[in-house]
Coordinates of C-alpha atoms in Angstrom, one line a residue:
X12 CA 105.6 33.7 128.3
X13 CA 108.9 33.4 130.8
X14 CA 108.9 32.5 134.3
X15 CA 108.8 36.3 135.4
X16 CA 105.7 37.0 133.5
X17 CA 104.2 34.2 135.0
X18 CA 105.1 34.8 138.7
X19 CA 103.8 38.6 137.9
X20 CA 100.6 37.5 136.6
X21 CA 99.7 35.2 139.7
X22 CA 101.3 38.1 142.2
X23 CA 98.6 40.3 140.3
X24 CA 95.6 37.5 140.5
X25 CA 96.4 37.5 144.2
X26 CA 95.9 41.2 145.0
X27 CA 92.4 41.6 142.9
X28 CA 91.4 38.8 145.2
X29 CA 92.5 40.0 148.4
X30 CA 91.3 44.0 147.4
X31 CA 87.4 42.1 146.6
X32 CA 87.4 39.8 149.4
X33 CA 88.4 42.5 151.9
X34 CA 87.9 46.3 150.8
X35 CA 84.6 44.8 148.4
X36 CA 83.1 43.9 151.8
X37 CA 84.0 46.6 153.7
X38 CA 82.5 49.0 151.0
X39 CA 79.1 47.2 151.5
X40 CA 78.8 46.3 155.2
X41 CA 75.6 44.4 156.3
X42 CA 73.2 45.6 158.4
X43 CA 73.0 44.1 162.1
X44 CA 69.5 42.9 163.6
X45 CA 69.7 46.3 165.4
X46 CA 69.4 48.1 162.3
X47 CA 67.2 45.8 160.7
X48 CA 64.7 46.6 163.5
X49 CA 65.3 49.9 163.4
X50 CA 64.5 50.0 159.5
X51 CA 60.9 47.7 160.3
X52 CA 60.2 50.4 162.5
X53 CA 60.8 52.8 160.4
X54 CA 58.7 51.7 157.7
X55 CA 55.5 50.7 160.2
X56 CA 56.2 54.6 161.4
X57 CA 55.9 55.8 158.4
X58 CA 53.2 53.5 157.2
X59 CA 51.1 55.1 160.1
X60 CA 51.8 58.6 159.1
X61 CA 50.4 57.8 155.8
X62 CA 47.9 60.6 155.1
X63 CA 43.8 59.5 155.9
X64 CA 42.9 60.2 152.4
X65 CA 45.5 57.7 151.2
X66 CA 44.7 54.9 153.6
X67 CA 40.9 55.3 152.7
X68 CA 42.1 54.9 149.0
X69 CA 44.3 52.0 149.7
X70 CA 41.0 50.7 151.2
X71 CA 38.1 51.5 148.7
X72 CA 40.6 49.9 146.4
X73 CA 40.9 46.5 148.2
X74 CA 37.6 46.5 149.6
X75 CA 35.3 48.6 147.2
X76 CA 32.2 49.6 148.3
X77 CA 32.8 47.4 151.8
X78 CA 35.5 49.7 153.1
X79 CA 34.3 51.3 155.5
X80 CA 34.4 48.3 157.6
X81 CA 37.4 47.1 156.7
X82 CA 38.7 50.0 160.1
X83 CA 37.9 49.7 163.4
X84 CA 38.8 48.8 167.3
X85 CA 38.8 44.5 167.8
X86 CA 37.1 43.8 170.9
X87 CA 36.4 40.2 172.4
X88 CA 33.7 38.8 173.5
X89 CA 32.7 35.9 175.7
X90 CA 30.0 33.5 175.9
X91 CA 29.8 30.3 177.8
X92 CA 27.9 27.6 179.0
X93 CA 28.1 24.6 181.8
X94 CA 30.9 22.4 179.4
X95 CA 32.9 25.1 176.8
X96 CA 33.9 28.8 177.2
X97 CA 33.9 30.5 173.6
X98 CA 35.8 33.6 172.9
X99 CA 34.8 36.0 169.7
X100 CA 36.7 38.6 168.0
X101 CA 34.7 41.9 166.8
X102 CA 37.6 41.7 163.6
X103 CA 35.8 39.2 161.7
X104 CA 33.2 38.4 163.7
X105 CA 34.5 34.9 164.2
X106 CA 35.9 32.7 167.0
X107 CA 38.8 33.3 168.8
X108 CA 39.4 30.4 171.2
X109 CA 37.4 27.2 172.5
X110 CA 38.0 26.3 176.3
X111 CA 37.1 22.6 177.4
X112 CA 35.7 23.2 181.2
X113 CA 36.0 19.9 182.0
X114 CA 39.1 18.5 180.4
X115 CA 43.2 19.3 180.9
X116 CA 46.0 18.7 179.1
X117 CA 49.0 16.6 179.7
X118 CA 50.7 18.9 181.2
X119 CA 46.9 19.4 183.6
X120 CA 46.8 23.0 182.1
X121 CA 43.3 24.5 180.9
X122 CA 42.5 23.2 177.4
X123 CA 42.1 24.9 174.7
X124 CA 40.8 23.1 171.6
X125 CA 41.7 25.8 169.1
X126 CA 42.6 29.7 170.1
X127 CA 44.2 32.6 168.1
X128 CA 47.9 31.3 167.5
X129 CA 46.6 27.8 166.2
X130 CA 43.7 27.9 164.2
X131 CA 42.5 30.8 161.8
X132 CA 38.9 30.9 160.1
X133 CA 38.4 32.9 156.9
X134 CA 34.9 34.2 155.1
X135 CA 36.0 34.5 151.7
X136 CA 33.6 35.8 149.2
X137 CA 33.8 37.6 145.9
X138 CA 33.5 41.0 144.9
X139 CA 33.5 43.8 142.3
X140 CA 36.8 44.6 143.1
X141 CA 37.8 40.6 143.2
X142 CA 38.4 38.3 146.2
X143 CA 37.6 39.7 149.7
X144 CA 37.9 38.5 153.2
X145 CA 34.5 38.7 155.0
X146 CA 36.5 38.3 158.3
X147 CA 38.8 40.7 157.9
X148 CA 35.5 43.4 158.3
X149 CA 34.7 44.6 161.6
X150 CA 31.9 44.3 163.4
X151 CA 29.1 45.2 166.0
X152 CA 28.1 43.3 168.7
X153 CA 25.9 42.6 170.1
X154 CA 24.9 39.6 173.0
X155 CA 21.5 38.4 173.9
X156 CA 19.1 36.0 176.3
X157 CA 17.1 33.8 174.6
X158 CA 15.4 31.6 177.1
X159 CA 18.4 29.6 178.5
X160 CA 20.6 30.5 175.5
X161 CA 22.8 33.0 174.7
X162 CA 23.1 34.3 171.6
X163 CA 26.0 36.7 170.4
X164 CA 25.2 38.7 167.2
X165 CA 27.9 40.4 164.9
X166 CA 26.4 42.8 162.7
X167 CA 28.7 44.6 159.9
X168 CA 26.0 47.3 158.4
X169 CA 27.0 49.0 155.3
X170 CA 23.7 51.0 155.2
X171 CA 20.2 50.4 156.2
X172 CA 18.8 47.0 154.4
X173 CA 22.7 46.5 153.4
X174 CA 24.3 43.9 155.9
X175 CA 26.6 41.2 156.4
X176 CA 25.1 39.2 159.8
X177 CA 27.1 36.2 161.9
X178 CA 24.5 35.1 165.0
X179 CA 26.3 32.3 167.6
X180 CA 24.0 30.8 169.3
X181 CA 24.5 28.8 172.7
X182 CA 22.8 26.6 175.0
X183 CA 22.9 26.2 178.6
X184 CA 25.0 22.7 178.4
X185 CA 26.6 20.9 175.3
X186 CA 29.2 20.9 172.6
X187 CA 27.6 22.5 169.5
X188 CA 27.6 26.3 168.7
X189 CA 24.4 27.3 166.0
X190 CA 25.6 29.7 163.4
X191 CA 23.8 31.6 161.2
X192 CA 25.1 33.6 158.5
X193 CA 23.0 36.0 156.8
X194 CA 23.7 38.8 154.1
X195 CA 20.9 41.3 153.9
X196 CA 20.9 43.7 150.6
X197 CA 24.1 42.8 149.0
X198 CA 23.7 41.2 146.0
X199 CA 24.6 44.2 144.3
X200 CA 28.3 44.7 146.3
X201 CA 28.8 40.9 146.6
X202 CA 28.8 38.3 143.5
X203 CA 26.0 36.1 143.5
X204 CA 29.2 32.9 143.7
X205 CA 29.5 30.5 146.9
X206 CA 31.5 32.2 149.7
X207 CA 34.3 29.8 150.9
X208 CA 34.7 28.7 154.5
X209 CA 38.6 28.4 155.2
X210 CA 39.2 27.0 157.9
X211 CA 43.5 26.3 159.1
X212 CA 44.8 24.7 162.1
X213 CA 47.3 23.1 164.3
X214 CA 45.9 20.9 166.3
X215 CA 47.4 21.1 169.6
X216 CA 49.4 18.3 171.7
X217 CA 46.9 17.7 174.4
X218 CA 48.1 14.3 175.1
X219 CA 50.8 12.0 176.5
X220 CA 52.2 10.6 173.7
X221 CA 52.6 12.7 170.5
X222 CA 53.1 9.7 168.0
X223 CA 50.1 7.7 169.1
X224 CA 48.0 11.3 169.2
X225 CA 50.0 12.4 165.7
X226 CA 48.6 8.7 164.0
X227 CA 44.9 9.8 165.4
X228 CA 44.8 13.0 163.8
X229 CA 43.0 13.2 160.6
X230 CA 40.1 15.9 158.4
X231 CA 37.1 13.5 158.7
X232 CA 34.1 14.1 157.0
X233 CA 30.8 13.4 155.1
X234 CA 29.7 13.9 151.6
X235 CA 25.9 13.1 150.2
X236 CA 27.1 10.6 148.2
X237 CA 29.6 8.4 149.5
X238 CA 29.4 9.2 153.4
X239 CA 31.4 9.2 155.8
X240 CA 35.6 9.5 154.6
X241 CA 38.5 10.7 155.9
X242 CA 42.3 11.6 155.2
X243 CA 44.7 9.1 155.8
X244 CA 46.0 9.7 159.9
X245 CA 49.0 7.2 159.8
X246 CA 51.0 8.9 157.4
X247 CA 53.1 12.0 157.6
X248 CA 53.4 13.1 154.1
X249 CA 50.9 16.0 153.0
X250 CA 47.5 14.3 152.5
X251 CA 44.7 16.1 150.8
X252 CA 41.3 15.1 148.5
X253 CA 39.0 17.6 146.9
X254 CA 35.5 16.9 147.3
X255 CA 33.4 17.6 144.6
X256 CA 30.3 16.3 145.6
X257 CA 27.6 18.1 148.4
X258 CA 29.0 17.6 151.6
X259 CA 27.3 17.4 155.5
X260 CA 30.0 18.2 157.7
X261 CA 33.8 18.2 158.1
X262 CA 35.8 17.5 161.1
X263 CA 39.5 18.3 162.6
X264 CA 39.7 15.3 164.9
X265 CA 42.0 14.5 166.6
X266 CA 42.8 11.4 169.4
X267 CA 40.3 12.5 171.9
X268 CA 38.9 15.5 170.4
X269 CA 37.6 17.2 167.3
X270 CA 36.4 20.3 166.2
X271 CA 33.9 20.2 163.2
X272 CA 31.4 22.8 160.7
X273 CA 28.1 21.2 160.0
X274 CA 25.8 22.2 157.5
X275 CA 21.9 22.0 158.1
X276 CA 21.7 21.6 154.5
X277 CA 24.8 21.2 152.4
X278 CA 28.0 22.5 151.1
X279 CA 28.3 22.7 147.5
X280 CA 32.0 21.2 147.3
X281 CA 34.9 22.1 149.2
X282 CA 38.7 20.2 149.4
X283 CA 40.6 19.0 152.8
X284 CA 44.4 18.8 153.2
X285 CA 46.5 18.0 156.4
X286 CA 50.5 17.9 156.8
X287 CA 53.1 17.2 159.4
X288 CA 54.9 20.0 160.4
X289 CA 58.3 18.1 161.3
X290 CA 60.6 19.1 164.2
X291 CA 57.0 20.4 165.8
X292 CA 56.8 18.9 168.8
X293 CA 53.7 21.6 170.1
X294 CA 51.2 20.6 167.2
X295 CA 50.1 17.5 165.8
X296 CA 49.5 18.2 162.1
X297 CA 48.8 21.1 160.2
X298 CA 44.8 20.4 159.1
X299 CA 43.2 22.5 156.4
X300 CA 38.9 22.5 155.6
X301 CA 37.4 24.4 152.8
X302 CA 34.2 24.4 152.0
X303 CA 31.6 26.1 149.4
X304 CA 28.7 28.1 151.0
X305 CA 26.0 28.6 148.4
X306 CA 25.3 31.9 148.2
X307 CA 21.4 31.7 147.6
X308 CA 20.9 29.7 151.5
X309 CA 23.3 33.3 152.8
X310 CA 20.5 35.8 151.2
X311 CA 17.4 33.3 151.5
X312 CA 17.9 33.2 155.7
X313 CA 19.1 29.3 155.0
X314 CA 22.4 29.7 155.7
X315 CA 22.4 27.4 159.3
X316 CA 25.5 26.2 160.3
X317 CA 26.5 24.1 163.3
X318 CA 30.0 23.9 165.2
X319 CA 31.0 21.0 167.4
X320 CA 34.0 21.7 169.7
X321 CA 34.2 18.6 172.4
X322 CA 35.5 15.2 173.1
X323 CA 35.5 12.2 170.9
X324 CA 32.3 10.6 173.6
X325 CA 30.2 8.0 171.3
X326 CA 27.2 8.9 173.5
X327 CA 27.8 12.4 172.8
X328 CA 28.5 12.5 168.8
X329 CA 25.8 10.0 168.4
X330 CA 23.5 13.0 169.5
X331 CA 25.1 15.4 167.2
X332 CA 22.8 16.2 164.3
X333 CA 24.7 15.2 161.7
X334 CA 25.1 11.8 159.8
X335 CA 27.8 9.6 160.9
X336 CA 28.7 12.3 163.5
X337 CA 29.5 9.6 165.8
X338 CA 32.5 7.8 163.6
X339 CA 34.9 10.4 164.6
X340 CA 35.4 7.4 167.1
X341 CA 36.4 5.2 165.7
X342 CA 35.0 1.1 166.8
X343 CA 36.3 -0.7 164.2
X344 CA 35.2 -3.3 161.3
X345 CA 31.8 -3.3 160.8
X346 CA 31.1 -6.2 162.9
X347 CA 33.2 -5.0 165.7
X348 CA 31.7 -1.9 165.4
X349 CA 28.4 -3.4 166.2
X350 CA 29.4 -5.4 169.1
X351 CA 30.9 -2.0 170.7
X352 CA 28.1 0.0 169.8
X353 CA 26.0 -2.5 171.5
X354 CA 26.9 -4.2 174.0
X355 CA 30.8 -3.0 175.3
X356 CA 29.9 0.5 175.2
X357 CA 26.8 0.3 176.9
X358 CA 27.7 -2.1 179.6
X359 CA 30.7 0.0 180.3
X360 CA 28.7 3.3 180.6
X361 CA 26.5 1.6 182.5
X362 CA 29.2 -0.1 185.4
X363 CA 30.9 4.1 184.7
X364 CA 27.2 5.2 186.7
X365 CA 28.2 4.5 190.3
X366 CA 31.4 2.7 190.3
X367 CA 34.4 5.5 190.0
X368 CA 37.4 3.2 189.0
X369 CA 38.1 2.3 185.5
X370 CA 40.0 -0.7 186.7
X371 CA 37.8 -1.6 188.8
X372 CA 35.4 -1.4 185.6
X373 CA 38.0 -3.2 183.8
X374 CA 38.0 -6.0 185.9
X375 CA 34.5 -6.4 186.4
X376 CA 33.8 -6.5 182.7
X377 CA 36.1 -9.0 181.8
X378 CA 34.2 -11.4 184.2
X379 CA 31.1 -10.3 182.7
X380 CA 32.0 -11.1 179.5
X381 CA 34.3 -14.4 180.3
X382 CA 30.5 -15.4 182.4
X383 CA 28.8 -15.0 179.0
X384 CA 31.2 -17.0 177.0
X385 CA 32.0 -20.1 179.2
X386 CA 29.6 -22.5 177.2
X387 CA 32.0 -21.8 174.2
X388 CA 35.2 -22.3 176.3
X389 CA 33.6 -25.2 178.0
X390 CA 32.7 -26.8 174.3
X391 CA 36.2 -25.7 173.4
X392 CA 38.0 -27.9 175.6
X393 CA 36.1 -30.9 175.5
X394 CA 36.6 -30.6 171.9
X395 CA 40.4 -30.6 172.3
X396 CA 40.3 -33.4 175.4
X397 CA 38.5 -35.8 172.8
X398 CA 41.5 -34.8 170.1
X399 CA 44.0 -35.6 172.8
X400 CA 42.4 -38.9 173.7
X401 CA 42.5 -39.9 169.5
X402 CA 46.1 -38.9 169.7
X403 CA 47.6 -41.7 170.0
X404 CA 45.5 -43.2 166.8
X405 CA 46.7 -40.3 165.0
X406 CA 50.5 -40.5 165.8
X407 CA 49.8 -44.2 164.4
X408 CA 48.1 -43.1 160.8
X409 CA 51.0 -40.2 160.2
X410 CA 53.9 -43.0 161.3
X411 CA 52.1 -45.8 158.6
X412 CA 51.9 -43.4 156.0
X413 CA 54.8 -41.1 156.3
X414 CA 55.1 -38.7 153.9
X415 CA 52.0 -39.2 151.9
X416 CA 49.8 -36.5 153.7
X417 CA 47.0 -37.3 151.2
X418 CA 46.4 -40.6 153.0
X419 CA 47.3 -39.4 156.4
X420 CA 44.0 -36.8 155.9
X421 CA 42.1 -39.5 154.3
X422 CA 42.3 -42.4 157.0
X423 CA 42.4 -39.1 159.8
X424 CA 39.3 -38.5 158.3
X425 CA 38.0 -42.0 158.2
X426 CA 38.6 -41.9 161.7
X427 CA 36.6 -38.5 162.8
X428 CA 33.8 -39.9 161.4
X429 CA 33.9 -43.5 162.9
X430 CA 34.4 -42.0 166.5
X431 CA 31.5 -38.8 165.5
X432 CA 34.3 -36.3 166.0
X433 CA 33.9 -33.1 163.9
X434 CA 37.6 -31.7 163.6
X435 CA 36.5 -28.2 163.0
X436 CA 34.4 -28.3 166.5
X437 CA 37.1 -26.7 168.3
X438 CA 38.0 -24.3 166.5
X439 CA 34.3 -22.4 166.2
X440 CA 34.3 -21.5 169.5
X441 CA 37.2 -19.8 169.7
X442 CA 36.2 -18.2 166.3
X443 CA 33.1 -16.4 167.9
X444 CA 35.5 -14.9 170.8
X445 CA 37.3 -13.7 168.4
X446 CA 35.2 -10.4 167.8
X447 CA 35.0 -9.7 171.3
X448 CA 38.8 -9.6 171.5
X449 CA 38.7 -7.7 168.9
X450 CA 36.5 -5.1 169.9
X451 CA 38.6 -4.5 173.0
X452 CA 41.8 -4.3 170.4
X453 CA 39.3 -1.1 169.0
X454 CA 37.6 0.2 172.1
X455 CA 40.6 0.9 174.9
X456 CA 42.6 2.7 172.4
X457 CA 39.8 5.4 171.7
X458 CA 37.7 5.5 174.6
X459 CA 37.7 9.0 176.3
X460 CA 36.4 7.5 179.7
X461 CA 39.8 6.3 180.1
X462 CA 41.5 9.5 180.0
X463 CA 43.6 10.7 182.4
X464 CA 42.3 7.9 184.9
X465 CA 45.3 6.2 187.3
X466 CA 45.3 2.9 187.8
X467 CA 48.0 1.1 190.3
X468 CA 51.2 2.7 188.9
X469 CA 49.6 3.5 185.6
X470 CA 49.1 7.4 185.6
X471 CA 46.8 7.3 182.5
X472 CA 44.9 4.5 181.3
X473 CA 44.6 5.8 178.0
X474 CA 48.1 5.8 177.4
X475 CA 50.7 3.5 178.1
X476 CA 52.2 2.7 181.5
X477 CA 56.2 3.6 181.8
X478 CA 58.0 2.4 184.8
X479 CA 61.1 3.4 183.3
X480 CA 62.4 5.1 180.3
X481 CA 65.3 6.0 178.5
X482 CA 66.5 8.7 175.7
X483 CA 69.4 6.9 174.4
X484 CA 68.9 5.0 171.0
X485 CA 69.0 1.7 171.4
X486 CA 69.6 0.4 167.1
X487 CA 66.2 -1.7 166.2
X488 CA 64.6 -2.0 169.8
X489 CA 63.6 1.8 170.1
X490 CA 61.7 1.9 166.2
X491 CA 59.8 -1.7 167.4
X492 CA 59.5 -1.5 171.5
X493 CA 60.1 1.9 171.8
X494 CA 62.0 3.9 174.9
X495 CA 60.3 3.0 177.9
X496 CA 59.3 -0.4 179.9
X497 CA 55.6 -0.8 180.2
X498 CA 54.6 -3.4 183.0
X499 CA 51.3 -4.1 182.1
X500 CA 52.6 -5.4 178.7
X501 CA 55.3 -7.2 180.2
X502 CA 52.9 -8.7 182.9
X503 CA 50.3 -9.6 179.9
X504 CA 53.0 -11.2 178.3
X505 CA 53.8 -13.5 181.0
X506 CA 50.2 -14.2 181.2
X507 CA 49.6 -15.3 177.6
X508 CA 52.9 -17.5 177.7
X509 CA 51.4 -19.0 180.4
X510 CA 47.6 -19.6 179.5
X511 CA 49.4 -21.3 176.1
X512 CA 51.2 -23.5 178.2
X513 CA 47.8 -24.5 180.3
X514 CA 46.2 -25.1 176.5
X515 CA 49.1 -26.9 175.7
X516 CA 48.8 -29.9 178.2
X517 CA 45.5 -30.7 176.4
X518 CA 46.3 -29.8 172.6
X519 CA 47.8 -32.2 170.4
X520 CA 49.8 -29.4 168.6
X521 CA 53.2 -30.7 168.2
X522 CA 56.5 -29.4 166.5
X523 CA 56.9 -25.7 164.9
X524 CA 53.3 -24.5 165.7
X525 CA 54.2 -25.8 168.9
X526 CA 56.9 -23.2 169.3
X527 CA 55.6 -20.8 167.0
X528 CA 52.3 -20.5 169.9
X529 CA 55.2 -19.2 172.6
X530 CA 57.2 -16.9 169.8
X531 CA 53.6 -14.8 169.2
X532 CA 53.1 -13.5 173.1
X533 CA 56.3 -12.0 172.5
X534 CA 55.8 -10.5 169.6
X535 CA 53.0 -8.6 170.9
X536 CA 55.2 -7.2 173.7
X537 CA 56.6 -5.8 171.3
X538 CA 53.7 -4.5 169.4
X539 CA 51.7 -3.5 172.5
X540 CA 54.3 -1.9 174.1
X541 CA 53.3 1.7 173.6
X542 CA 49.5 1.0 173.3
X543 CA 46.8 1.9 176.2
X544 CA 47.4 0.9 179.7
X545 CA 43.8 0.1 180.0
X546 CA 44.2 -2.7 176.9
X547 CA 46.8 -4.4 178.3
X548 CA 45.1 -4.5 181.4
X549 CA 42.1 -6.2 180.1
X550 CA 44.1 -8.7 178.2
X551 CA 46.2 -9.4 181.9
X552 CA 42.4 -9.9 183.6
X553 CA 41.3 -11.7 181.1
X554 CA 44.5 -13.9 180.7
X555 CA 44.4 -15.3 184.4
X556 CA 40.3 -15.3 184.4
X557 CA 40.9 -18.1 181.3
X558 CA 43.5 -20.0 183.2
X559 CA 41.5 -20.3 186.0
X560 CA 38.3 -21.1 184.2
X561 CA 40.8 -23.9 182.2
X562 CA 41.4 -25.5 186.1
X563 CA 37.7 -25.3 186.6
X564 CA 36.8 -27.2 183.3
X565 CA 39.2 -29.7 183.9
X566 CA 38.5 -31.2 187.0
X567 CA 34.9 -31.6 185.6
X568 CA 36.5 -33.3 182.4
X569 CA 37.1 -36.9 183.0
X570 CA 39.3 -38.1 179.7
X571 CA 38.5 -41.8 180.7
X572 CA 34.6 -41.3 180.4
X573 CA 35.6 -38.9 176.7
X574 CA 37.3 -42.3 175.5
X575 CA 34.3 -44.5 176.3
X576 CA 31.8 -42.4 174.4
X577 CA 34.3 -42.1 171.7
X578 CA 34.2 -46.1 171.1
X579 CA 30.8 -46.1 171.6
X580 CA 30.4 -44.1 169.0
X581 CA 33.0 -46.3 167.0
X582 CA 30.6 -49.3 167.7
X583 CA 27.6 -47.7 166.5
X584 CA 30.0 -46.9 163.1
X585 CA 30.7 -50.5 162.8
X586 CA 27.3 -51.7 163.5
X587 CA 25.2 -49.0 161.6
X588 CA 28.1 -47.8 158.8
X589 CA 27.4 -44.5 160.2
X590 CA 25.9 -41.3 158.1
X591 CA 27.9 -39.0 156.8
X592 CA 27.4 -35.4 157.7
X593 CA 27.6 -32.9 155.2
X594 CA 30.4 -31.6 156.3
X595 CA 31.9 -34.9 156.1
X596 CA 30.7 -35.6 152.4
X597 CA 31.9 -31.8 151.2
X598 CA 35.8 -33.0 152.8
X599 CA 35.9 -36.2 151.1
X600 CA 34.4 -34.6 147.6
X601 CA 37.3 -32.2 147.7
X602 CA 39.4 -34.6 148.7
X603 CA 38.3 -36.8 146.2
X604 CA 38.8 -33.2 143.4
X605 CA 42.2 -33.1 144.6
X606 CA 43.3 -36.5 144.1
X607 CA 42.5 -36.5 140.4
X608 CA 44.0 -33.1 140.2
X609 CA 47.3 -34.6 141.4
X610 CA 46.9 -37.6 139.2
X611 CA 46.1 -35.1 136.1
X612 CA 49.5 -33.3 136.7
X613 CA 51.3 -36.8 137.1
X614 CA 50.1 -37.7 133.9

């Protein structure tokens, strides 16, 4: 092949490519948005112009004997009480929206816990024609009054004696909606299979802090066998659980609110799911809950259920007739939970009944708890003071034995025995106070009482107080500290450092451990910067009160007198030989066992 042939082939190939690229596109023009919209209008128009006989055939194929109930006019029915306003739809006879009257969103707008844009409920039954969604049928609506209770009845009547009825009952106050589902004469039309209650919702963002709200949003549930459980809250990945055991209730739980579905008897089984819709800042998570309603319950009049639409307020949830429904408010591990349930919450609610400022309530709560714990604080201080008096002798023991820690520990134990000191006695008061500290750590972030309650510069004690923020992403800092400066957290850190300094004036701690005691408060400043202002304020006041207590106790503690008591104990020990406490005996036995173990290893 010569040069001219190659040149010709290249030119022909280029011409063909140009033809297909230009003329090929021109011969097949793409429809623009207006043309696509016109096409959709034509399709809808042609569908609407279908003969009634064809439409009826399509409905007959899809709905079988229920085809006559598959068309109609949708109407809204509203029922309300002192606390909630519920809108129902005649299409499906289902709840369309729920307004909580006493609460607002972070934008100060009416708070709809669910509405038709973010929530959908389906009732999936099985008929001769296959799966059938009863929530797509049209029902006749009727509103009745039974004393103070409002009843909304939706009925889809196929023929006399053949009907599906849904009855909602709302008391004059409260957040519960009773729900009765009943099938009359439907045995030949619907198959004897469980009806699936399928609920899907996008939990709406109603709080100031999207991140903290998202990591406290999940699906909670209660099974008869295993009790309370939930999907992982902090995960952004899809979470799911298949519940093969009977279920008592499921709940779509947010930080301060939840929407629940409760069985008077039991759901046969179910499944729950959750996932974060990436990039969506209007919702927290997509939540799903499907439970099986036993068919026999629906035909025998035992299909009785309840909806809960309301706040995660402990006392309110405690009154809900469902086992452990109050666990939608997380109050910590078992021991911490008990402290919150029987001490912190009752005391907090007591002050709340006559004090309107929640910052003041927190201050009073601190003083009350500090007064109760004062004997423990005093005992801890005395124990620390004793160790400080012995510090010169302890330092001498360390210097004499060098790096032989085993001998150092043995001689220290002997010294403690001679002067009558239990070295862990100072730790016990601190350990006894720790559960209170942890109880507060779980109470304040989950306390709806603080929601949208301002104090000083904080606009809302249930979220962080930001006196200024920044949008620029600072590597490392934004991920750990956040993009805002919380003044309460900063002041809490300063007060913690000051309290540490005061404690170290009495403490015998030296070296690296002393440095760590100053580093930890700074670490916690990063951890707590995005936590509720109410929690940081509590710790701030607690630190300041503790500092005051230390100075007051110090005035009543005479180190010379303590030294005299220790010397007196030393003399008694020298005279009588002393009696070892059980704790000291166990320590010596453990040390001897350790010595023998070390000797065996050396051999």
